[in-house]
Coordinates of N, CA, C and O in Angstrom, one line a residue:
M1 N -50.7 -0.7 22.8 CA -50.7 -2.2 23.3 C -50.6 -3.0 22.2 O -50.6 -2.5 20.9
P2 N -50.1 -3.7 22.7 CA -48.8 -5.4 22.0 C -50.2 -5.8 20.9 O -51.3 -6.0 21.8
I3 N -50.4 -6.3 19.9 CA -51.3 -7.1 19.4 C -50.6 -7.8 18.1 O -49.6 -7.8 18.2
S4 N -51.5 -9.2 18.1 CA -51.0 -10.5 17.3 C -50.6 -9.8 16.0 O -51.3 -9.1 15.5
R5 N -50.0 -10.5 15.4 CA -50.2 -10.2 13.5 C -51.5 -10.7 12.8 O -52.0 -10.0 12.2
E6 N -52.3 -11.6 13.4 CA -53.5 -11.8 13.0 C -54.4 -10.9 12.9 O -55.3 -10.7 12.5
L7 N -54.0 -10.3 14.8 CA -55.8 -9.2 15.0 C -54.8 -8.0 14.0 O -55.8 -7.2 13.3
A8 N -53.3 -7.8 13.9 CA -53.3 -6.6 12.9 C -53.9 -6.6 11.4 O -54.4 -5.7 11.0
L9 N -54.1 -7.9 11.0 CA -54.1 -8.2 9.7 C -55.8 -8.4 9.7 O -56.8 -7.5 8.7
K10 N -56.6 -8.5 10.3 CA -58.2 -8.7 10.7 C -58.6 -7.2 11.0 O -59.3 -6.7 10.2
I11 N -57.7 -6.1 11.5 CA -58.0 -4.9 11.7 C -57.9 -4.4 10.8 O -59.2 -3.2 10.0
L12 N -57.1 -4.5 9.7 CA -56.5 -3.7 8.5 C -57.7 -4.3 7.7 O -58.4 -3.2 6.7
R13 N -57.6 -5.7 7.6 CA -59.4 -6.0 6.3 C -60.4 -5.5 6.9 O -61.1 -4.7 5.7
Y14 N -60.7 -5.8 8.0 CA -61.9 -4.4 8.7 C -62.1 -3.2 8.2 O -63.1 -2.5 7.6
L15 N -60.6 -2.7 8.2 CA -60.9 -0.6 7.9 C -60.8 -0.9 6.5 O -61.4 0.3 5.9
L16 N -60.6 -1.8 5.8 CA -60.4 -1.8 4.3 C -62.1 -2.0 3.8 O -62.1 -1.0 2.8
D17 N -62.6 -3.0 4.6 CA -63.9 -2.8 3.9 C -64.5 -1.8 4.3 O -66.3 -1.9 3.9
N18 N -64.9 -1.0 5.4 CA -65.5 -0.1 6.4 C -64.3 1.1 6.4 O -64.5 1.9 7.1
S19 N -64.6 1.5 5.3 CA -63.7 2.9 5.2 C -64.0 4.1 6.1 O -63.5 4.8 5.9
S20 N -65.5 3.8 6.4 CA -66.2 5.2 7.1 C -66.1 5.0 8.5 O -66.3 5.9 9.0
F21 N -65.7 3.7 8.6 CA -65.3 3.7 10.3 C -64.1 4.0 10.6 O -63.4 3.9 10.2
Y22 N -65.0 5.1 11.7 CA -63.2 5.7 12.6 C -62.7 4.4 13.6 O -63.5 4.2 14.5
F23 N -61.3 4.3 13.6 CA -60.6 3.6 14.3 C -59.7 4.6 14.9 O -58.8 5.1 14.7
P24 N -59.7 4.5 16.3 CA -58.9 5.3 17.1 C -57.6 5.5 17.4 O -57.2 5.4 18.6
F25 N -56.8 4.4 16.2 CA -55.8 3.6 16.9 C -55.0 3.6 15.8 O -55.8 3.8 14.7
K26 N -54.1 4.1 15.3 CA -52.5 3.9 14.2 C -52.1 2.2 15.0 O -52.0 1.8 16.0
I27 N -52.0 1.1 13.6 CA -51.4 0.1 13.6 C -49.8 0.7 13.1 O -49.7 0.9 12.7
V28 N -49.1 -0.2 14.0 CA -47.2 0.3 13.8 C -46.7 -1.1 13.9 O -47.9 -2.4 15.0
C29 N -46.1 -1.4 12.9 CA -45.1 -2.6 13.5 C -43.9 -2.3 14.0 O -43.1 -1.4 13.4
I30 N -43.4 -2.9 14.9 CA -42.4 -2.3 16.0 C -40.9 -2.9 15.6 O -39.7 -3.1 16.0
N31 N -40.7 -4.0 14.5 CA -39.6 -4.6 14.1 C -39.2 -3.7 13.2 O -37.9 -3.9 12.6
F32 N -39.7 -2.5 12.6 CA -39.0 -1.6 12.2 C -38.6 0.3 13.0 O -39.8 0.1 13.8
D33 N -37.7 0.4 12.9 CA -37.6 1.7 13.5 C -38.4 2.6 13.3 O -39.3 2.9 12.3
E34 N -39.0 3.6 14.1 CA -40.2 5.0 14.0 C -40.1 5.1 12.7 O -40.8 6.1 12.0
D35 N -38.3 6.0 12.2 CA -38.5 6.3 11.1 C -38.4 5.6 9.7 O -38.2 6.6 8.8
D36 N -38.7 4.6 10.0 CA -38.5 3.5 9.0 C -40.2 3.8 8.3 O -41.0 3.7 9.2
E37 N -40.1 3.8 6.7 CA -41.7 4.3 6.5 C -43.0 3.0 6.9 O -44.1 2.7 6.2
L38 N -42.0 1.6 6.9 CA -43.1 0.4 7.4 C -43.3 0.3 8.5 O -44.2 -0.4 9.2
Y39 N -43.1 1.5 9.6 CA -43.4 0.7 11.0 C -44.9 1.4 10.6 O -45.6 0.7 11.9
D40 N -45.4 2.4 10.5 CA -46.9 2.9 10.5 C -47.2 2.6 9.1 O -47.3 2.1 8.2
V41 N -47.8 1.3 10.0 CA -49.5 0.4 8.8 C -50.4 1.5 8.5 O -51.2 1.9 9.1
E42 N -49.9 1.9 7.3 CA -51.5 2.6 6.5 C -52.4 1.9 5.7 O -52.0 0.4 5.5
I43 N -53.1 2.2 5.6 CA -54.6 1.5 5.5 C -54.8 1.4 4.0 O -55.1 2.4 3.6
S44 N -54.4 0.3 3.6 CA -54.2 0.2 1.8 C -54.1 -1.3 1.8 O -53.6 -1.7 2.4
Q45 N -54.7 -1.7 0.3 CA -54.0 -2.7 -0.4 C -53.1 -3.2 -0.4 O -52.9 -4.5 0.3
E46 N -52.3 -2.2 -0.8 CA -50.7 -2.5 -0.8 C -50.1 -2.9 0.5 O -49.2 -4.3 0.8
M47 N -50.4 -1.8 1.6 CA -50.2 -2.2 2.4 C -50.4 -3.8 3.3 O -49.5 -4.9 3.9
L48 N -51.8 -4.3 2.9 CA -52.2 -5.7 3.1 C -51.4 -7.0 2.6 O -51.2 -8.1 3.7
D49 N -51.4 -6.6 1.5 CA -50.8 -7.3 0.8 C -48.9 -7.7 1.1 O -48.3 -8.8 1.2
E50 N -48.3 -6.5 1.1 CA -47.2 -6.3 1.8 C -47.1 -7.0 3.1 O -45.6 -7.9 2.9
I51 N -47.6 -7.0 4.0 CA -47.3 -8.1 5.5 C -47.7 -9.1 5.3 O -46.9 -9.9 5.9
L52 N -48.7 -9.5 4.3 CA -49.3 -11.1 3.9 C -48.2 -11.6 3.6 O -47.6 -12.8 3.9
S53 N -47.0 -10.7 2.3 CA -46.1 -11.8 2.1 C -44.8 -11.5 2.5 O -43.5 -12.1 2.0
N54 N -45.0 -10.0 3.3 CA -43.0 -10.3 4.0 C -42.8 -10.3 5.3 O -44.1 -10.5 6.5
G55 N -42.0 -11.4 5.7 CA -42.3 -12.3 7.2 C -41.7 -11.1 8.0 O -41.6 -11.5 9.3
E56 N -41.7 -9.7 7.8 CA -40.3 -9.4 8.3 C -41.5 -8.0 9.5 O -41.0 -7.6 10.8
F57 N -42.7 -8.3 8.9 CA -44.0 -7.6 9.6 C -44.3 -9.1 10.6 O -45.3 -9.7 10.5
K58 N -44.3 -8.6 12.1 CA -44.1 -9.8 13.0 C -44.8 -9.3 14.4 O -46.0 -10.0 14.7
D59 N -44.5 -8.2 14.7 CA -45.1 -7.6 16.1 C -45.5 -6.2 15.9 O -44.6 -5.2 15.4
F60 N -46.7 -6.0 16.3 CA -47.7 -4.7 16.3 C -48.1 -4.7 17.3 O -47.9 -5.0 18.7
E61 N -48.4 -3.1 17.1 CA -48.9 -1.9 18.2 C -49.8 -1.3 17.8 O -50.1 -1.2 17.0
L62 N -50.8 -1.2 19.0 CA -51.6 -0.2 18.6 C -51.0 0.9 19.4 O -51.0 1.0 20.3
V63 N -51.5 2.3 18.7 CA -51.3 3.6 19.4 C -52.2 4.6 19.5 O -53.0 4.2 18.1
E64 N -52.3 5.2 20.2 CA -53.8 5.6 20.2 C -53.6 7.1 18.9 O -52.7 7.5 18.9
N65 N -55.0 7.2 18.7 CA -54.9 8.5 17.7 C -56.6 9.0 17.4 O -57.3 8.7 16.7
L66 N -56.6 9.7 19.0 CA -57.9 10.2 18.7 C -58.0 11.4 18.5 O -58.3 12.8 19.2
Q67 N -58.1 11.8 16.9 CA -57.8 13.2 16.3 C -59.7 13.4 16.5 O -59.9 14.2 16.1
H68 N -60.6 12.2 16.3 CA -62.0 12.9 15.7 C -62.6 11.6 16.5 O -62.8 11.0 16.2
L69 N -63.3 12.3 17.9 CA -64.2 11.0 18.5 C -65.9 11.3 18.0 O -66.3 12.1 18.8
D70 N -66.1 10.9 17.4 CA -67.9 10.5 16.8 C -68.5 9.8 18.1 O -68.1 9.4 18.5
L71 N -69.7 9.9 17.6 CA -70.8 9.4 18.8 C -70.6 8.1 18.6 O -70.2 7.3 19.6
Q72 N -70.2 7.0 17.6 CA -69.9 5.9 17.5 C -68.8 5.2 18.4 O -68.4 4.2 18.8
T73 N -67.9 6.1 17.9 CA -66.2 5.8 18.7 C -66.7 5.8 19.8 O -66.2 4.8 21.1
L74 N -67.0 7.1 20.9 CA -67.7 7.6 22.1 C -68.2 6.3 23.1 O -67.9 5.4 23.7
Q75 N -69.6 5.6 21.6 CA -69.8 4.1 22.2 C -69.4 3.0 22.5 O -69.3 2.4 23.4
L76 N -68.0 3.0 21.5 CA -67.5 1.8 21.6 C -66.6 2.0 22.7 O -66.8 0.6 23.0
M77 N -65.9 2.5 22.8 CA -65.0 3.2 23.9 C -66.0 2.7 25.0 O -65.7 2.3 26.3
S78 N -67.0 3.4 25.4 CA -67.7 3.2 26.5 C -67.9 1.7 26.7 O -67.8 1.4 28.0
K79 N -68.7 0.8 25.7 CA -69.1 -0.4 25.5 C -67.5 -1.6 26.5 O -67.9 -1.9 27.0
G80 N -66.5 -0.9 25.9 CA -65.7 -1.4 26.3 C -64.8 -1.5 27.8 O -64.5 -2.5 28.5
F81 N -65.2 -0.1 28.4 CA -65.3 0.4 29.8 C -66.1 -0.8 30.3 O -65.6 -1.4 31.2
I82 N -66.9 -0.6 29.8 CA -68.5 -1.2 30.9 C -67.9 -2.8 30.9 O -68.2 -3.3 31.9
E83 N -67.4 -3.4 29.8 CA -67.5 -4.9 29.9 C -66.3 -5.6 30.8 O -66.4 -6.1 31.3
K84 N -65.4 -4.5 30.9 CA -63.9 -4.6 31.5 C -64.8 -4.9 32.9 O -64.6 -5.7 33.8
I85 N -65.4 -4.3 33.4 CA -65.8 -4.0 35.0 C -67.3 -4.9 35.0 O -66.8 -5.5 36.2
I86 N -67.7 -5.4 34.2 CA -68.8 -6.5 34.1 C -68.3 -7.4 34.6 O -68.4 -8.8 35.6
Y87 N -67.1 -8.1 33.5 CA -66.5 -8.7 33.4 C -65.6 -9.3 34.8 O -65.0 -10.1 35.3
D88 N -64.7 -8.0 35.4 CA -64.1 -8.4 36.1 C -65.0 -8.5 37.3 O -64.7 -9.6 38.4
D89 N -66.0 -7.7 37.8 CA -66.9 -7.9 38.7 C -67.8 -9.3 38.1 O -68.0 -10.5 39.5
A90 N -67.9 -10.1 37.6 CA -68.2 -11.3 37.0 C -66.9 -12.6 37.6 O -67.6 -13.3 38.4
L91 N -66.2 -12.2 37.3 CA -64.7 -13.2 37.7 C -65.0 -13.4 39.3 O -64.4 -14.5 39.7
N92 N -65.0 -11.9 39.9 CA -64.8 -11.5 41.4 C -66.2 -12.7 42.2 O -65.6 -13.6 42.9
K93 N -67.3 -12.7 41.6 CA -68.3 -13.2 42.2 C -68.3 -15.2 41.8 O -68.9 -15.6 42.5
I94 N -67.8 -15.4 40.8 CA -67.4 -16.8 40.6 C -66.5 -17.1 41.1 O -66.8 -18.8 41.6
E95 N -65.4 -16.7 41.8 CA -64.5 -17.2 42.0 C -64.8 -17.2 43.8 O -64.6 -18.5 44.4
T96 N -65.3 -16.4 43.9 CA -66.0 -16.4 45.1 C -67.2 -17.6 45.3 O -66.4 -18.2 46.5
A97 N -67.5 -17.7 44.9 CA -68.7 -18.8 44.8 C -67.9 -19.8 44.8 O -68.3 -21.0 45.9
A98 N -66.9 -20.1 44.0 CA -66.0 -21.1 43.8 C -65.1 -21.8 45.5 O -65.6 -23.3 45.7
K99 N -64.6 -20.8 46.0 CA -64.2 -20.5 47.0 C -64.9 -21.1 48.2 O -64.9 -22.3 48.9
E100 N -66.2 -20.5 48.2 CA -67.0 -21.2 49.2 C -67.8 -22.5 49.5 O -67.6 -23.0 50.2
Y101 N -67.7 -23.0 48.1 CA -68.2 -24.1 48.0 C -67.0 -25.4 48.2 O -67.5 -26.1 48.7
K102 N -66.2 -24.6 47.7 CA -64.4 -25.9 48.1 C -64.4 -26.2 49.5 O -64.2 -27.5 50.0
N103 N -64.8 -24.7 50.9 CA -64.5 -24.8 51.5 C -65.2 -25.5 52.6 O -65.4 -26.3 53.7
L104 N -66.7 -25.8 51.7 CA -67.8 -26.6 52.5 C -67.6 -28.0 52.3 O -68.3 -28.8 52.9
W105 N -66.7 -28.0 51.1 CA -67.0 -29.7 51.0 C -66.0 -30.4 51.9 O -64.6 -30.1 52.0
K106 N -65.8 -31.8 51.7 CA -65.4 -32.0 53.3 C -64.6 -33.2 52.6 O -65.1 -34.5 52.2
R107 N -63.4 -33.7 52.5 CA -62.7 -34.8 52.0 C -63.1 -36.1 52.7 O -63.5 -37.3 51.9
D108 N -62.9 -36.0 53.9 CA -63.4 -37.7 54.7 C -64.8 -38.1 54.7 O -64.8 -38.7 54.9
V109 N -65.9 -37.0 54.5 CA -67.3 -37.0 54.4 C -67.7 -38.4 52.9 O -68.3 -39.0 52.8
C110 N -66.9 -38.0 51.7 CA -66.4 -38.9 50.9 C -66.5 -40.6 50.9 O -67.0 -41.3 50.3
E111 N -66.5 -41.1 52.1 CA -66.2 -42.2 52.6 C -67.4 -42.8 53.6 O -67.2 -43.5 54.0
S112 N -68.1 -41.7 53.8 CA -69.4 -41.5 54.6 C -70.2 -42.8 54.0 O -70.7 -43.1 52.6
V113 N -70.9 -43.6 54.6 CA -72.0 -44.3 54.6 C -73.0 -43.7 54.4 O -74.3 -44.5 54.1
K114 N -73.2 -42.5 55.4 CA -74.4 -42.1 55.7 C -75.0 -41.3 54.2 O -74.3 -40.4 53.5
I115 N -76.2 -41.7 53.5 CA -76.4 -41.4 52.4 C -76.4 -39.8 51.6 O -76.0 -39.4 51.0
E116 N -77.6 -39.3 53.1 CA -77.5 -38.1 53.1 C -76.3 -36.8 53.2 O -76.2 -35.9 52.2
E117 N -75.6 -37.6 53.7 CA -74.4 -37.0 53.9 C -73.4 -36.8 53.0 O -72.7 -35.7 52.5
Y118 N -72.9 -37.8 52.7 CA -72.6 -38.4 51.6 C -73.1 -37.2 50.3 O -72.0 -36.9 49.5
G119 N -74.3 -37.8 49.8 CA -74.8 -37.2 48.4 C -74.6 -35.8 49.0 O -74.5 -34.7 47.8
F120 N -74.8 -35.0 50.1 CA -75.1 -33.7 50.0 C -73.2 -33.3 49.7 O -73.0 -31.3 49.1
N121 N -72.6 -33.5 50.1 CA -71.2 -33.3 50.4 C -70.7 -33.5 48.5 O -69.8 -32.8 48.2
E122 N -71.1 -34.7 48.0 CA -70.9 -34.6 46.2 C -71.6 -33.6 46.0 O -71.2 -33.3 44.9
F123 N -73.0 -33.0 46.2 CA -73.3 -31.6 45.7 C -72.5 -30.6 45.9 O -72.2 -30.1 44.9
L124 N -72.0 -30.5 46.8 CA -71.3 -29.4 47.4 C -69.8 -29.0 46.1 O -69.5 -28.3 45.6
G125 N -68.9 -30.8 46.1 CA -68.2 -30.2 45.1 C -68.5 -30.5 43.9 O -67.5 -29.7 43.4
G126 N -69.3 -30.9 43.3 CA -70.0 -30.2 42.1 C -70.3 -29.2 41.5 O -69.8 -28.5 41.0
K127 N -70.4 -28.9 42.3 CA -70.8 -26.9 42.5 C -69.6 -26.3 42.5 O -69.3 -25.1 41.8
A128 N -68.7 -26.9 43.5 CA -67.3 -26.1 43.3 C -67.1 -26.2 42.0 O -65.9 -25.2 41.6
E129 N -67.0 -27.4 42.0 CA -65.9 -28.0 40.5 C -66.3 -26.8 39.5 O -66.4 -26.4 38.4
G130 N -68.3 -27.1 39.3 CA -68.8 -26.0 38.1 C -68.2 -24.8 38.2 O -68.3 -23.9 37.1
F131 N -68.3 -24.1 39.5 CA -67.6 -22.5 39.6 C -66.3 -22.7 39.0 O -65.7 -21.4 38.2
E132 N -65.5 -23.4 39.3 CA -64.0 -23.5 39.3 C -64.0 -23.6 37.5 O -63.1 -22.9 36.5
E133 N -65.1 -24.5 36.9 CA -64.6 -24.5 35.7 C -65.1 -23.4 34.4 O -64.7 -22.9 33.5
S134 N -66.3 -22.9 35.1 CA -66.9 -21.6 34.5 C -66.0 -20.1 34.7 O -66.1 -19.2 33.7
L135 N -65.0 -20.4 35.8 CA -64.2 -19.1 35.7 C -62.9 -19.9 34.9 O -63.0 -18.7 34.2
E136 N -62.2 -20.9 34.7 CA -61.5 -20.9 33.5 C -62.3 -20.5 32.2 O -61.4 -20.3 31.7
I137 N -63.2 -20.9 32.0 CA -63.7 -20.6 30.5 C -64.1 -19.3 30.1 O -63.6 -18.5 29.6
L138 N -64.1 -18.7 31.6 CA -64.6 -16.6 31.5 C -63.1 -16.1 31.0 O -63.1 -15.3 30.6
K139 N -62.2 -16.8 32.1 CA -60.7 -16.2 32.0 C -60.3 -16.5 30.5 O -59.4 -15.4 30.2
E140 N -60.4 -17.7 29.9 CA -60.0 -18.0 28.8 C -60.5 -17.1 27.4 O -60.2 -16.6 26.9
Y141 N -61.9 -16.7 27.9 CA -62.9 -16.0 27.0 C -62.5 -14.4 27.0 O -62.3 -14.0 25.7
I142 N -62.3 -13.9 27.9 CA -61.6 -12.7 28.2 C -59.9 -12.3 27.7 O -59.9 -11.8 26.9
S143 N -59.0 -13.5 27.9 CA -57.7 -13.5 27.3 C -57.7 -13.7 25.7 O -57.2 -12.9 25.7
K144 N -58.7 -14.6 25.3 CA -58.3 -14.4 23.7 C -58.9 -13.4 23.2 O -59.0 -12.4 22.1
N145 N -59.8 -12.7 23.9 CA -60.8 -11.4 23.0 C -60.2 -10.3 23.6 O -60.8 -9.2 23.3
H146 N -59.3 -10.5 24.5 CA -58.7 -9.1 24.7 C -59.6 -8.1 25.6 O -59.4 -7.2 25.4
I147 N -60.2 -8.7 26.8 CA -61.1 -7.7 27.3 C -60.8 -7.3 28.7 O -60.0 -8.2 29.6

């Protein structure tokens, strides 16, 4: 899975600070050939310093390394899968609500002089906009957090 340089650095810093934490992935730098010693990013302060100072370290990937699945690792992996399912379900529900309210809103009623008809139509339009904005916010959050 491709990851940004910034995320690779965050992961590396976290793993250095939490040496007992099992991370079931290897970080590799795809700017180097697999035979190159710089391809596999080792968890060390020297490697962190090298990445920070060397502009050749640009593109990274996480590669599965499931050698030891302890309880904490399984819980974290399960949480990720469950969040994916829940977020997808939430996205679908919000998108459906936005479409339903958008379909109920009528452009021609925006010119109505009947205050109740006009007000209800504005209410429907506001609900549609609210759900559309919520959908955008949630999608942005998911995208930024790679969920």
